[in-house]
Short mmCIF file of C-alpha atoms in Angstrom, two decimals:
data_model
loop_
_atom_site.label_atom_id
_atom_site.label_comp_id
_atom_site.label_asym_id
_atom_site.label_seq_id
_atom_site.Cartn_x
_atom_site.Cartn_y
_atom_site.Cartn_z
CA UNK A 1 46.66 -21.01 32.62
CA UNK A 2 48.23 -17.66 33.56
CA UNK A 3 50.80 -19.37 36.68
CA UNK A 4 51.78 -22.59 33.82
CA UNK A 5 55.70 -21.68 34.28
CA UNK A 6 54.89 -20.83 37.94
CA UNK A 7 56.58 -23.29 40.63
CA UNK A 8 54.89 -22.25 44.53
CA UNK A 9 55.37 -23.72 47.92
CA UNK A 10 52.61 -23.52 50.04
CA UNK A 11 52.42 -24.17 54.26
CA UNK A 12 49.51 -25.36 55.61
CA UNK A 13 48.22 -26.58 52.97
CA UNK A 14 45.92 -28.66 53.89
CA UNK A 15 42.42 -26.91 54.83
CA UNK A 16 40.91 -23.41 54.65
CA UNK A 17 42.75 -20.40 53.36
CA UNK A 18 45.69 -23.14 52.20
CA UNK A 19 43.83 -25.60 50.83
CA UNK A 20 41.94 -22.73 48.92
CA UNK A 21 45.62 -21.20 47.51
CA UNK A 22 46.37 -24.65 46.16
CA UNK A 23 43.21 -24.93 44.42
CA UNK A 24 43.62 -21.45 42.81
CA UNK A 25 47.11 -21.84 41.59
CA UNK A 26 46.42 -25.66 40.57
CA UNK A 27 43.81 -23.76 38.22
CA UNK A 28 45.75 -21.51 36.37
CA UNK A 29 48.50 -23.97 36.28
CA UNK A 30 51.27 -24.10 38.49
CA UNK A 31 53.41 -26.64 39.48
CA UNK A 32 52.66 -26.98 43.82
CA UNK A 33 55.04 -28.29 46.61
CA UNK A 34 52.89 -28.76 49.77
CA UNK A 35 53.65 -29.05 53.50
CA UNK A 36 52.30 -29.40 56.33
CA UNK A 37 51.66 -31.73 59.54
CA UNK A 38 49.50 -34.06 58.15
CA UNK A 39 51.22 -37.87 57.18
CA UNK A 40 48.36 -37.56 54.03
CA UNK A 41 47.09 -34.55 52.24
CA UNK A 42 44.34 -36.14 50.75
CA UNK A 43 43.33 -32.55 48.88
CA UNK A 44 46.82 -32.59 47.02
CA UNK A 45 46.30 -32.84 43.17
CA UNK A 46 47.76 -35.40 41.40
CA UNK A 47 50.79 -33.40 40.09
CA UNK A 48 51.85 -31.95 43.70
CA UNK A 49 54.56 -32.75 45.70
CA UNK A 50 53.47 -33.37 49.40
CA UNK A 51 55.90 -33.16 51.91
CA UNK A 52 54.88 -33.92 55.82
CA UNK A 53 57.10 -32.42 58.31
CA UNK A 54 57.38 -29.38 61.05
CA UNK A 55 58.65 -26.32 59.98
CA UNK A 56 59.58 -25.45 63.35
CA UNK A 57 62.50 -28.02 62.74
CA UNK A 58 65.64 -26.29 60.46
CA UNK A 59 66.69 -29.84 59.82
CA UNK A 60 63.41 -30.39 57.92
CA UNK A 61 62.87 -26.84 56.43
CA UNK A 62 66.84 -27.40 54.39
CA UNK A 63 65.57 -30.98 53.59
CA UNK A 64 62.73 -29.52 52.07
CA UNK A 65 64.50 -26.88 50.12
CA UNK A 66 67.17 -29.32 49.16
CA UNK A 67 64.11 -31.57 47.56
CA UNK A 68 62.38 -28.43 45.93
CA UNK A 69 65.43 -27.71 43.97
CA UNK A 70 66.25 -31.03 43.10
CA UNK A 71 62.56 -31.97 42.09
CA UNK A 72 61.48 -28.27 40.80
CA UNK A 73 64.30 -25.94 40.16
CA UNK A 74 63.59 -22.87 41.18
CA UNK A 75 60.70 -21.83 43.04
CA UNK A 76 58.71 -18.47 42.42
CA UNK A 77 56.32 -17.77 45.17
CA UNK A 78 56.04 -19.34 48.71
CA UNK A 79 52.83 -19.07 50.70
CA UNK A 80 53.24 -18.88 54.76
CA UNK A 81 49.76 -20.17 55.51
CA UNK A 82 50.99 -22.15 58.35
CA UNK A 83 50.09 -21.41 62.21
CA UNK A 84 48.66 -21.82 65.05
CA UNK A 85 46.53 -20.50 67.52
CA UNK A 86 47.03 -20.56 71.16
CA UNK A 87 44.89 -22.41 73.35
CA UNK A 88 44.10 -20.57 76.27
CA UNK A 89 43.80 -16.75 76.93
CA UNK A 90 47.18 -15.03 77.24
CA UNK A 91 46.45 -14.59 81.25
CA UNK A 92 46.76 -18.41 81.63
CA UNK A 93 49.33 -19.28 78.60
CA UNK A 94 52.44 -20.85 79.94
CA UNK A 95 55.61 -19.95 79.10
CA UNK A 96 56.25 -23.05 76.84
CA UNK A 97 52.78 -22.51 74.98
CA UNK A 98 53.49 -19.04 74.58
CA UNK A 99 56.45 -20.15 72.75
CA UNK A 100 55.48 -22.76 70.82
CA UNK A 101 52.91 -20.07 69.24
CA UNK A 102 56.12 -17.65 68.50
CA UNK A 103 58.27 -20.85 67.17
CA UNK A 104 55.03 -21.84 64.60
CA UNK A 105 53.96 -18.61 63.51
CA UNK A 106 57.42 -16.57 63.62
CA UNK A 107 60.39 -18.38 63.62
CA UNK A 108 59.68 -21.41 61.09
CA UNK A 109 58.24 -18.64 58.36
CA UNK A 110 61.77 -17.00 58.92
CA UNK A 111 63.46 -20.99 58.19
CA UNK A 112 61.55 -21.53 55.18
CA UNK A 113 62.32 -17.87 53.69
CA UNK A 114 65.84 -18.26 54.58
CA UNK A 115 66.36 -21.83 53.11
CA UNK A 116 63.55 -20.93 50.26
CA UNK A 117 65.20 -17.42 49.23
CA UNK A 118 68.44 -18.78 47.45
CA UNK A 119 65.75 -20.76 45.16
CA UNK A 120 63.88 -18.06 44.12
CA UNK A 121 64.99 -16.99 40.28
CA UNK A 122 67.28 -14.13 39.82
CA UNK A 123 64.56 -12.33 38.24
CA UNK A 124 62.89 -11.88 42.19
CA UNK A 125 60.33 -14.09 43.39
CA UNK A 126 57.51 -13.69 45.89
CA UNK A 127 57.21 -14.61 49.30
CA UNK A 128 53.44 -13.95 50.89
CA UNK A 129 52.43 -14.23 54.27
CA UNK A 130 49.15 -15.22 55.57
#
C-alpha cells in the first residue's frame, strides 16, 4: 500500500497500457478518477470514479477538474494514456483526420494539464505521458 494517500487521474483508461496503470495503482492503494470514451468502464474498481467524456472538449476537461476537486481534493499524478491512431497512411490522411489525431493526442493532454495543474498539491505533483 505504498500510493494509500495517493489521488491519480488516468485517460484512457479503459484497456491496455491504461487499464494496466489502474490496476497497478488500485494495488498499492490509491484513490483513481478514470476517463475515457466509453459510457461504461466495466474494469473500474469499485472505489473509482468513472467519468465518460472527450477530452478534446475544454467544456468537459474543467467539468472534470471541477468534480476531481470537489470529490478528491487534490490530485497527485495524472496519466495521459489517451490517443489515437490515424487510420490511413499520412499520404492519404485528410486534412480533418490529420487533425483530429493532433486535437486527441496533443491538444486535449495540454486541457487536462492546464485544468489538472492548479489541483496538484503545493508540494508538486506528477504529470506522465504515455
Amino acid at each position: 500500500m505504498r500510493l494509500e494517500n495517493v489521488t491519480a487521474l488516468v485517460t484512457g483508461a479503459g484497456s491496455g497500457i491504461g487499464e494496466a496503470v489502474c490496476a497497478r495503482f488500485r494495488r498499492e492503494g490509491a484513490r483513481l478518477l478514470l476517463t475515457g470514451r466509453r459510457e461504461r468502464l466495466d474494469t473500474a474498481g469499485p472505489e473509482d470514479l468513472y467519468i465518460p467524456g472527450n477530452l478534446n472538449d475544454e467544456t468537459f476537461v474543467a467539468d472534470l477538474a471541477r468534480q476531481a476537486a470537489e470529490s478528491l481534493g487534490t490530485v497527485d499524478v495524472v496519466v495521459l494514456n489517451h490517443g489515437l491512431q490515424a487510420s490511413s497512411p499520412l499520404t492519404e490522411m485528410s486534412y480533418d483526420d490529420a487533425k483530429n489525431v493532433l486535437d486527441s493526442n496533443l491538444l486535449s493532454a495540454f486541457l487536462v494539464m492546464k485544468h489538472f495543474a492548479p489541483l496538484m498539491p503545493a508540494a508538486g505533483g506528477s504529470f506522465v505521458c504515455v
